[in-house]
């Protein structure tokens, strides 16, 4: 604990009641959480199995667990819970599934599974409303995050659109029940409802968790806040770490007001502010503080640093978006040459994914290595998910989620009504969907539907047999030919090239299976199980990024990261702040987003703006972002558009020359 500053030490040692650690950007909040876990176990004598820490991403949870593991000696970390909110919710649901009237082996729907089911239900109910599936899925997610049940949504509905969404929510809930499935939002919602209606179960979990630590508290939604409150009960063993200035996820239900709500629900709440920043120069922090001061605050704080005042913040004025892309890449190459840095020291941040396209082309043209964050991972591609679902059903005939995904891929004329009837039968008879295919009677489903279900089951049994033994991969390849998956992709894809590329991903997956079987000396079932875990591929993906590449990402994706040299492009009205936010008068969240971008920079920060841009086929004139005017003007250095000074150009020229000489030397 000697490495901690006085405020951090105070936050670690305070255990007399609930605590809010108001942790500014780069102020060492992860150190506080990990040191506090060690302090609770080592010094306070709380058994690690009674301590839980929750955060929002798998990566953050993994990092936290590794750091705690280095602090705690021997077996003292055994039983410690460090997980995401959703993992904790899943653990509660699995333990208490009987009270929730769920079968074992329930499925978890991802966002795409949800959209597909809602689209099928809409088409079945209304004929042509399927294109509203995405909008309705988002609305249902918002309702669940705010703990609004279908019956409540229906009772509160006023206009036709509200009524349609609420009815779809009710049908969707029934379909999930029939399929023995949950969606991502249920992982938080269901435990809160369970605890509300079963006090004895709640008391059991309160006795299990004596101390709870919550990271990124400003990102919690209503359901997550209630779950925390329920688990803590009257004990008050709670530390939450958050920063209201970095709350940038309102669009997915996050409520920064939960920080304020804490004071009302826990009157004895103690507040410790972490204001010393270990990341950025004082000038970058001055700009961030000045900008965010324009937002209303319940908790005031001022970031400060001992890392020196630092270089001026640069604003590049560019003629258009093409010059912006070319200029940013030229600046990186020039700076790298002058300062002898690495490509991995640079990050380019932007408000929307569409802004990366020209930057990517400019980087490719100059042969600059880069990594685009937030791109579609291999396992997230539809074609890979389809074949993985088939493979999961090959090794586990009772995998209901896999069954539901591929029962109609390619189309087998198994409608939503048939599958829902099958699900209800499986639920009533406590069997899997696959087993129900042979057992369901003509009373429950039409004769033609029953025949198709039995044909599908019989065919899958044959696939399972052909995949046994050493030549299992041959059986997988035959299965893909049997369903003419290549032809199916041809029907779905926008062009032959796209279909070919997607089929290439399928071949890559099957070849990967063969490689795992050969190198690990395991059978097909074990090889599939390892791929289902995805860990190998995630690690491989991390390695393939290459450490020395320019990082491209949205401002939202940059949260929690830091880079020596940061470029924020598109500092214009209607881009940052975004047009929708301007129209909805939601500028404060956009200002927080700009604040997050600025506080990613350690040494230098460059912001760019274009005087005009092409949008929807026409050229529009652009205005500088209001956020530029809100920065301390004495700390800005303008370049381009006639703003360069001769002295600045001369100095840069001399530095470039020195860099070249150093390179050849």
XYZ file of C-alpha atoms in Angstrom:
665
model
C 0.000 0.000 0.000
C 3.092 2.254 0.127
C 2.638 2.942 -3.601
C -0.774 4.554 -2.997
C -1.291 8.291 -2.472
C -3.097 9.519 0.714
C -6.563 9.647 -0.905
C -6.152 6.159 -2.406
C -5.038 4.787 0.983
C -8.071 6.397 2.637
C -10.374 4.696 0.102
C -8.720 1.304 0.678
C -8.864 1.466 4.488
C -12.384 2.809 4.913
C -14.663 -0.130 5.798
C -16.996 1.458 8.387
C -19.890 1.863 5.924
C -20.766 2.380 2.276
C -18.141 4.299 0.290
C -18.219 6.191 -3.010
C -14.788 6.645 -4.592
C -15.119 9.472 -7.094
C -12.223 8.501 -9.363
C -11.195 10.926 -12.108
C -9.662 9.722 -15.383
C -6.213 8.161 -14.913
C -6.386 8.385 -11.109
C -5.566 4.723 -10.378
C -9.034 3.379 -9.547
C -8.150 -0.247 -10.431
C -5.289 -0.123 -7.923
C -7.742 1.034 -5.247
C -10.167 -1.837 -5.955
C -7.486 -4.546 -6.096
C -5.632 -3.223 -3.014
C -8.937 -3.014 -1.120
C -9.792 -6.639 -1.921
C -6.362 -7.661 -0.575
C -6.882 -5.422 2.499
C -10.306 -6.959 3.235
C -8.892 -10.505 3.031
C -5.400 -10.070 4.527
C -5.937 -7.364 7.154
C -9.663 -7.456 7.960
C -9.841 -11.247 7.941
C -12.854 -11.531 5.630
C -12.793 -14.872 3.830
C -12.225 -14.307 0.064
C -15.321 -16.416 -0.691
C -17.421 -13.665 0.958
C -15.948 -10.866 -1.192
C -17.267 -10.007 -4.659
C -16.089 -7.406 -7.175
C -18.140 -6.626 -10.286
C -17.320 -4.645 -13.404
C -18.637 -4.361 -16.959
C -16.245 -6.193 -19.300
C -14.557 -9.603 -19.303
C -11.235 -7.899 -19.964
C -11.556 -5.625 -16.900
C -12.603 -8.581 -14.723
C -9.651 -10.688 -15.952
C -7.168 -7.883 -15.309
C -8.591 -7.265 -11.823
C -8.429 -10.950 -10.933
C -4.809 -11.229 -12.108
C -3.769 -8.177 -10.072
C -5.514 -9.456 -6.923
C -3.851 -12.851 -7.456
C -0.433 -11.138 -7.315
C -1.348 -9.330 -4.066
C -2.825 -12.263 -2.110
C -0.526 -15.031 -0.897
C -1.061 -18.779 -1.079
C -4.668 -19.963 -1.162
C -6.099 -16.819 0.427
C -7.753 -15.745 -2.870
C -9.684 -19.034 -3.120
C -13.418 -18.519 -3.627
C -13.088 -14.815 -4.499
C -15.700 -13.577 -7.015
C -14.406 -11.150 -9.646
C -16.843 -11.017 -12.540
C -19.022 -8.909 -14.782
C -22.543 -8.000 -13.642
C -23.934 -10.464 -16.186
C -21.716 -13.338 -14.990
C -22.861 -12.734 -11.418
C -26.498 -12.662 -12.566
C -25.998 -15.903 -14.504
C -24.497 -17.556 -11.418
C -27.537 -16.544 -9.337
C -29.958 -17.809 -12.026
C -28.140 -21.150 -12.406
C -28.159 -21.677 -8.637
C -31.818 -20.675 -8.218
C -33.268 -21.928 -11.530
C -35.889 -24.105 -9.798
C -37.350 -21.075 -8.012
C -37.436 -19.365 -11.437
C -39.183 -22.444 -12.913
C -36.459 -23.037 -15.492
C -35.062 -26.314 -16.819
C -31.346 -26.989 -16.632
C -29.366 -26.280 -19.795
C -31.302 -23.089 -20.550
C -30.136 -21.052 -23.543
C -28.894 -17.476 -23.571
C -29.894 -15.397 -26.578
C -27.490 -12.789 -27.912
C -28.690 -9.563 -29.575
C -28.961 -11.208 -32.988
C -30.938 -14.204 -31.658
C -33.312 -11.701 -30.007
C -33.805 -9.672 -33.207
C -34.456 -12.841 -35.249
C -37.055 -14.130 -32.793
C -38.827 -10.745 -32.597
C -38.824 -10.470 -36.405
C -40.352 -13.968 -36.741
C -43.002 -13.152 -34.117
C -43.897 -9.869 -35.859
C -44.215 -11.534 -39.277
C -46.331 -14.309 -37.753
C -48.583 -11.785 -35.951
C -48.766 -8.867 -38.379
C -47.431 -10.099 -41.704
C -45.149 -7.235 -42.675
C -43.816 -5.602 -39.498
C -40.570 -7.615 -39.481
C -38.409 -4.618 -40.364
C -39.309 -3.056 -36.985
C -37.528 -5.870 -35.112
C -34.415 -3.834 -34.347
C -36.358 -0.856 -32.953
C -38.604 -3.116 -30.839
C -35.610 -5.131 -29.545
C -34.003 -1.869 -28.325
C -37.259 -0.787 -26.694
C -37.625 -4.141 -24.904
C -34.020 -3.879 -23.715
C -34.705 -0.384 -22.308
C -37.819 -1.649 -20.521
C -35.886 -4.532 -18.970
C -33.049 -2.238 -17.867
C -35.633 0.020 -16.195
C -37.397 -3.015 -14.640
C -40.621 -2.572 -16.614
C -42.390 -5.917 -17.156
C -44.531 -6.638 -20.286
C -47.819 -6.249 -18.425
C -46.701 -2.839 -17.069
C -45.513 -1.725 -20.524
C -48.875 -2.723 -22.014
C -50.834 -0.919 -19.278
C -48.801 2.278 -19.806
C -48.922 2.165 -23.652
C -50.791 5.051 -25.293
C -50.192 5.375 -29.064
C -50.259 2.543 -31.671
C -46.427 2.310 -31.756
C -46.270 1.871 -27.948
C -48.997 -0.768 -28.035
C -47.223 -2.692 -30.853
C -43.922 -2.672 -28.883
C -45.599 -3.740 -25.624
C -47.545 -6.564 -27.335
C -44.325 -7.753 -29.008
C -42.633 -7.674 -25.568
C -45.382 -9.911 -24.123
C -45.174 -12.399 -27.034
C -41.366 -12.345 -26.844
C -41.439 -13.165 -23.115
C -43.791 -16.116 -23.744
C -41.598 -17.414 -26.600
C -38.455 -17.236 -24.423
C -40.275 -19.183 -21.703
C -41.304 -21.823 -24.248
C -37.730 -22.077 -25.534
C -36.288 -22.281 -21.977
C -34.187 -19.254 -22.906
C -33.058 -15.908 -21.505
C -31.639 -12.837 -23.156
C -28.715 -10.721 -21.952
C -30.915 -8.232 -20.054
C -32.669 -11.076 -18.191
C -29.363 -11.956 -16.523
C -29.792 -8.833 -14.349
C -33.581 -8.425 -14.369
C -34.482 -11.965 -13.216
C -32.273 -11.995 -10.081
C -33.814 -8.680 -8.937
C -37.352 -10.086 -9.393
C -36.334 -13.364 -7.713
C -34.933 -11.512 -4.668
C -38.042 -9.332 -4.488
C -40.389 -12.320 -4.290
C -38.211 -14.772 -2.316
C -36.799 -13.090 0.842
C -35.216 -16.363 2.018
C -33.201 -16.690 -1.208
C -32.131 -13.042 -0.939
C -30.987 -13.597 2.653
C -28.946 -16.613 1.520
C -27.092 -14.465 -1.069
C -26.635 -11.597 1.394
C -24.968 -14.079 3.763
C -22.794 -15.240 0.871
C -21.557 -11.746 -0.092
C -20.291 -9.811 2.954
C -18.488 -7.124 0.953
C -19.218 -5.918 -2.586
C -17.030 -3.688 -4.767
C -18.422 -2.163 -7.973
C -16.278 -0.656 -10.744
C -17.472 1.944 -13.319
C -20.538 2.658 -11.169
C -21.660 5.549 -13.382
C -22.453 2.959 -16.100
C -25.012 1.014 -14.030
C -28.655 0.935 -15.131
C -31.730 0.731 -12.858
C -31.703 -3.087 -12.649
C -27.987 -3.237 -11.829
C -28.370 -0.561 -9.145
C -31.233 -2.495 -7.530
C -29.243 -5.760 -7.640
C -26.366 -4.056 -5.771
C -28.779 -2.572 -3.226
C -30.490 -5.936 -2.664
C -27.226 -7.840 -2.177
C -25.860 -5.270 0.289
C -29.013 -5.107 2.415
C -28.447 -3.517 5.823
C -24.815 -4.620 6.148
C -23.414 -1.640 4.224
C -20.292 -3.507 3.053
C -20.029 -1.611 -0.223
C -17.418 0.337 -2.170
C -18.391 1.789 -5.536
C -15.894 3.465 -7.835
C -17.101 5.815 -10.556
C -16.792 9.130 -12.365
C -19.888 11.078 -13.369
C -17.783 12.935 -15.974
C -17.127 9.668 -17.828
C -20.748 8.506 -18.080
C -21.152 8.032 -21.849
C -23.581 5.105 -22.125
C -27.028 6.668 -21.536
C -28.085 5.234 -24.926
C -27.828 1.735 -23.453
C -29.532 2.478 -20.142
C -26.670 3.777 -17.950
C -27.809 6.244 -15.278
C -25.112 8.577 -13.870
C -27.877 9.658 -11.445
C -27.217 6.356 -9.618
C -24.193 8.085 -8.017
C -26.541 10.686 -6.518
C -29.128 8.034 -5.614
C -26.500 6.371 -3.404
C -26.569 9.342 -1.021
C -30.331 9.016 -0.636
C -30.343 5.230 -0.177
C -27.256 5.181 2.051
C -27.319 8.358 4.230
C -24.066 7.286 5.926
C -22.261 7.236 2.551
C -18.644 8.418 2.737
C -17.093 10.065 -0.364
C -13.399 10.006 -1.261
C -12.202 11.911 -4.346
C -9.236 10.718 -6.426
C -8.049 13.808 -8.313
C -4.351 13.126 -8.918
C -3.924 11.952 -12.504
C -0.996 9.647 -13.362
C -1.539 9.694 -17.124
C -1.573 13.146 -18.731
C 0.322 16.413 -18.754
C -1.076 19.352 -16.746
C -2.048 21.199 -19.936
C -4.191 18.288 -21.191
C -5.883 18.086 -17.773
C -6.462 21.859 -17.700
C -8.256 21.554 -21.061
C -10.333 18.599 -19.802
C -11.263 20.386 -16.545
C -12.192 23.599 -18.388
C -14.379 21.731 -20.889
C -16.267 19.577 -18.371
C -16.894 22.562 -16.078
C -19.630 23.516 -18.584
C -21.681 20.509 -17.368
C -23.831 20.686 -14.227
C -22.196 18.810 -11.322
C -23.340 17.311 -8.040
C -19.758 16.303 -7.180
C -17.025 18.831 -7.961
C -13.485 17.653 -8.696
C -10.338 18.978 -10.410
C -7.807 16.638 -11.991
C -4.163 17.558 -11.457
C -0.821 16.053 -12.423
C 2.867 16.145 -11.505
C 3.932 15.204 -15.061
C 4.816 18.752 -16.209
C 2.821 21.322 -18.158
C 3.351 19.698 -21.566
C 2.919 20.709 -25.195
C 0.139 22.928 -26.578
C -3.020 21.244 -27.872
C -3.056 21.426 -31.663
C -6.093 22.149 -33.842
C -5.697 21.181 -37.533
C -8.020 22.979 -39.955
C -8.438 20.908 -43.138
C -10.131 21.753 -46.448
C -12.252 18.560 -46.448
C -12.422 15.022 -45.029
C -9.891 13.677 -47.569
C -7.296 16.261 -46.566
C -8.127 15.517 -42.906
C -7.287 11.811 -43.386
C -4.114 12.537 -45.400
C -3.001 15.204 -42.922
C -3.449 12.991 -39.839
C -1.392 10.184 -41.405
C 1.290 12.680 -42.530
C 1.389 14.120 -38.982
C 1.890 10.649 -37.480
C 4.705 9.802 -39.930
C 6.371 13.185 -39.377
C 6.062 13.009 -35.568
C 7.338 9.418 -35.505
C 10.378 10.470 -37.529
C 11.078 13.543 -35.379
C 10.539 11.873 -31.995
C 11.692 8.300 -32.808
C 8.451 6.785 -31.460
C 6.493 3.621 -32.319
C 3.277 3.354 -34.350
C 1.672 1.801 -31.258
C 2.059 5.148 -29.465
C -0.668 6.746 -31.631
C -4.469 6.509 -31.458
C -7.028 8.086 -33.804
C -10.434 8.572 -32.169
C -13.748 9.495 -33.808
C -17.458 9.859 -32.973
C -18.842 7.385 -35.549
C -17.459 4.228 -37.210
C -18.025 5.679 -40.712
C -15.228 8.205 -40.049
C -12.576 5.478 -40.077
C -12.903 4.560 -43.781
C -10.839 7.386 -45.291
C -8.290 7.130 -42.459
C -7.872 3.411 -43.184
C -7.291 4.067 -46.894
C -4.742 6.798 -46.122
C -2.897 4.506 -43.677
C -2.887 1.665 -46.231
C -1.582 4.013 -48.920
C 1.353 5.001 -46.708
C 1.844 1.358 -45.582
C 1.277 2.294 -41.935
C 0.240 -0.715 -39.794
C -3.022 -0.139 -37.903
C -5.599 -1.980 -35.834
C -9.296 -1.160 -36.025
C -11.043 -1.766 -32.686
C -14.700 -2.690 -32.664
C -14.575 -4.604 -35.956
C -16.596 -7.824 -36.196
C -14.771 -10.669 -34.462
C -14.519 -13.991 -36.294
C -16.957 -15.763 -33.960
C -19.514 -12.939 -34.257
C -20.000 -13.544 -37.997
C -23.359 -15.108 -38.844
C -21.952 -17.908 -40.977
C -19.526 -18.924 -38.199
C -22.300 -18.805 -35.587
C -24.505 -20.997 -37.826
C -21.905 -23.736 -38.303
C -20.845 -23.525 -34.638
C -24.502 -24.102 -33.674
C -24.580 -27.233 -35.879
C -21.330 -28.417 -34.266
C -22.677 -27.770 -30.763
C -25.744 -29.846 -31.613
C -23.466 -32.607 -32.927
C -21.688 -32.936 -29.572
C -24.725 -32.182 -27.387
C -28.120 -33.158 -28.791
C -29.772 -31.306 -25.875
C -28.310 -27.856 -26.688
C -31.615 -25.991 -27.113
C -30.025 -22.673 -28.119
C -28.074 -24.350 -30.931
C -31.230 -26.204 -32.035
C -33.232 -22.965 -32.235
C -30.540 -21.182 -34.217
C -30.264 -23.753 -36.982
C -33.702 -25.421 -37.074
C -34.518 -23.097 -39.981
C -31.032 -22.447 -41.398
C -31.323 -23.127 -44.277
C -35.143 -22.887 -44.382
C -36.963 -26.126 -43.464
C -40.475 -24.628 -43.281
C -40.442 -24.847 -39.478
C -42.458 -21.762 -38.502
C -42.365 -19.891 -35.192
C -45.687 -21.503 -34.156
C -44.259 -25.008 -34.679
C -41.082 -24.185 -32.722
C -43.044 -22.495 -29.918
C -45.368 -25.521 -29.638
C -42.263 -27.746 -29.550
C -40.785 -25.524 -26.820
C -43.945 -25.677 -24.690
C -44.071 -29.475 -25.083
C -40.366 -29.772 -24.103
C -40.954 -27.533 -21.083
C -43.991 -29.510 -19.915
C -42.249 -32.879 -20.439
C -38.860 -31.756 -19.088
C -36.948 -32.812 -22.186
C -34.797 -31.013 -24.760
C -36.214 -29.605 -28.007
C -34.328 -32.271 -29.941
C -35.843 -35.082 -27.834
C -39.299 -33.488 -28.159
C -39.139 -33.841 -31.984
C -39.821 -37.580 -31.734
C -42.246 -37.361 -28.799
C -44.545 -34.479 -29.719
C -48.024 -35.571 -30.834
C -50.451 -34.406 -33.514
C -52.512 -32.636 -30.818
C -49.678 -30.180 -30.119
C -48.477 -29.483 -33.665
C -49.692 -29.921 -37.267
C -48.940 -33.250 -38.993
C -46.687 -31.569 -41.590
C -44.783 -29.695 -38.848
C -44.380 -32.936 -36.867
C -43.050 -34.743 -39.939
C -40.467 -32.019 -40.641
C -39.306 -32.031 -36.999
C -38.820 -35.808 -37.079
C -36.962 -35.625 -40.406
C -34.621 -33.004 -38.960
C -33.967 -35.076 -35.837
C -33.346 -38.238 -37.906
C -30.918 -36.361 -40.192
C -29.003 -34.876 -37.199
C -28.669 -38.378 -35.686
C -27.073 -39.491 -38.969
C -24.670 -36.527 -38.928
C -23.703 -37.412 -35.350
C -22.855 -40.986 -36.400
C -20.817 -39.857 -39.421
C -18.783 -37.513 -37.193
C -17.643 -40.306 -34.856
C -14.100 -41.642 -35.042
C -10.927 -40.191 -36.524
C -12.518 -38.804 -39.674
C -15.001 -36.601 -37.843
C -14.082 -33.512 -39.856
C -15.081 -35.349 -43.054
C -18.522 -35.813 -41.488
C -18.681 -32.064 -40.754
C -17.774 -31.221 -44.363
C -20.442 -33.644 -45.624
C -23.006 -32.046 -43.310
C -22.237 -28.600 -44.786
C -22.689 -30.052 -48.306
C -25.950 -31.811 -47.310
C -27.604 -28.538 -46.284
C -26.127 -26.736 -49.334
C -24.898 -23.997 -47.008
C -22.943 -22.433 -49.871
C -26.189 -22.056 -51.857
C -27.909 -20.588 -48.783
C -25.156 -17.952 -48.432
C -25.571 -17.182 -52.147
C -29.266 -16.399 -51.537
C -28.552 -14.218 -48.492
C -25.489 -12.283 -49.668
C -25.493 -9.010 -51.566
C -22.999 -10.276 -54.180
C -21.076 -13.387 -55.248
C -17.874 -11.948 -53.735
C -19.556 -11.515 -50.338
C -20.970 -15.072 -50.460
C -17.533 -16.431 -51.402
C -15.852 -14.535 -48.557
C -18.421 -15.816 -46.066
C -17.995 -19.398 -47.293
C -14.234 -18.885 -46.886
C -14.879 -18.218 -43.170
C -16.750 -21.530 -42.926
C -13.806 -23.396 -44.515
C -11.400 -21.582 -42.159
C -13.474 -22.740 -39.165
C -13.514 -26.394 -40.294
C -9.778 -26.304 -41.093
C -9.259 -24.842 -37.608
C -11.084 -27.820 -36.105
C -8.803 -30.175 -37.992
C -5.714 -28.276 -36.777
C -6.854 -28.462 -33.127
C -7.520 -32.215 -33.447
C -4.083 -32.841 -34.978
C -1.985 -30.571 -32.741
C -3.761 -31.373 -29.450
C -4.387 -35.053 -30.235
C -8.080 -34.806 -29.290
C -11.324 -36.018 -30.833
C -13.862 -33.915 -32.695
C -16.101 -33.387 -29.639
C -13.211 -32.002 -27.557
C -11.988 -29.818 -30.445
C -15.490 -28.351 -30.848
C -15.777 -27.779 -27.079
C -12.514 -25.818 -27.139
C -13.674 -23.653 -30.014
C -16.986 -23.022 -28.252
C -15.021 -21.550 -25.343
C -13.502 -19.066 -27.808
C -10.560 -18.400 -25.508
C -7.999 -19.644 -28.005
C -9.345 -17.405 -30.718
C -9.537 -14.358 -28.414
C -5.882 -14.844 -27.457
C -4.892 -15.333 -31.090
C -6.786 -12.160 -31.995
C -4.856 -10.221 -29.344
C -1.564 -11.539 -30.699
C -2.447 -10.806 -34.320
C -3.154 -7.129 -33.617
C 0.579 -6.562 -33.472
C 1.835 -4.314 -30.693
C 3.283 -1.705 -33.072
C 0.272 -0.423 -34.977
C -1.752 2.794 -34.960
C -4.999 2.253 -33.019
C -8.316 3.333 -34.609
C -11.485 3.400 -32.488
C -14.608 5.311 -31.563
C -14.545 7.639 -28.565
C -16.911 5.233 -26.795
C -14.491 2.324 -27.336
C -11.514 4.359 -26.086
C -12.798 4.611 -22.505
C -10.339 3.070 -20.057
C -7.416 3.207 -22.534
C -4.465 5.590 -22.832
C -1.949 6.501 -25.540
C 1.060 8.848 -25.640
C -0.259 10.664 -28.742
C -3.968 11.070 -29.503
C -5.787 12.485 -32.540
C -9.513 13.291 -32.254
C -10.889 13.816 -35.757
C -14.117 15.526 -36.840
C -14.321 18.217 -34.125
C -17.348 19.815 -35.802
C -20.939 20.621 -34.951
C -23.250 17.696 -35.852
C -20.328 15.267 -35.610
C -19.078 16.026 -32.074
C -21.542 16.979 -30.642
C -23.574 14.571 -32.769
C -26.553 15.933 -34.711
C -29.072 13.735 -32.833
C -27.744 14.949 -29.464
C -28.009 18.567 -30.626
C -31.634 17.989 -31.712
C -32.490 16.200 -28.451
C -30.682 18.838 -26.371
C -28.408 16.182 -24.889
C -25.157 18.104 -25.168
C -23.871 17.143 -21.697
C -23.315 13.488 -22.649
C -21.497 14.577 -25.849
C -19.302 16.884 -23.746
C -18.478 13.951 -21.471
C -17.557 11.964 -24.604
C -15.155 14.731 -25.714
C -13.770 14.773 -22.144
C -13.134 11.007 -22.317
C -11.284 11.496 -25.635
C -9.101 14.319 -24.291
C -8.164 12.376 -21.144
C -6.905 9.395 -23.196
C -3.856 11.497 -24.214
C -0.677 11.222 -22.158
C 1.721 13.606 -23.934
C 0.169 15.241 -27.010
C -3.358 15.886 -28.225
C -4.289 16.931 -31.763
C -7.872 17.728 -32.848
C -8.924 18.078 -36.464
C -11.849 19.712 -38.265
C -12.841 19.951 -41.935
C -14.207 23.129 -43.504
C -16.534 21.032 -45.679
C -17.624 17.387 -45.955
C -19.561 15.218 -48.364
C -22.727 13.873 -46.795
C -25.397 11.804 -48.556
C -23.942 12.745 -51.936
C -23.718 16.512 -51.380
C -21.048 18.819 -49.998
C -21.930 20.648 -46.788
C -20.104 23.485 -45.007
C -18.924 22.576 -41.512
C -18.779 24.631 -38.329
C -16.126 24.077 -35.633
C -17.394 22.110 -32.627
C -18.597 24.287 -29.767
C -16.269 22.214 -27.580
C -13.215 23.849 -29.201
C -14.496 27.268 -28.056
C -14.921 25.830 -24.529
C -11.224 24.859 -24.263
C -8.654 27.288 -22.771
C -7.715 29.270 -25.913
C -4.241 30.171 -24.608
C -3.334 26.462 -24.707
C -4.378 25.883 -28.338
C -2.063 26.014 -31.321
C -3.874 26.350 -34.675
C -2.498 24.887 -37.891
C -3.814 24.956 -41.477
C -6.289 27.358 -43.031
C -3.705 30.157 -42.893
C -3.240 29.752 -39.122
C 0.381 28.439 -39.146
C 3.139 30.732 -37.882
C 6.498 30.918 -39.688
C 8.336 30.205 -36.445
C 6.309 27.018 -35.775
C 6.923 25.784 -39.352
C 10.659 26.503 -39.061
C 10.925 24.645 -35.748
C 9.102 21.607 -37.134
C 11.357 21.635 -40.213
C 14.483 21.632 -38.021
C 13.115 18.754 -35.904
C 12.297 16.711 -39.038
C 15.803 17.287 -40.405
C 17.337 16.230 -37.078
C 15.129 13.121 -37.082
C 16.315 12.183 -40.597
C 19.963 12.659 -39.627
C 19.422 10.499 -36.543
C 17.800 7.812 -38.677
C 20.764 7.627 -41.073
C 23.294 7.858 -38.256
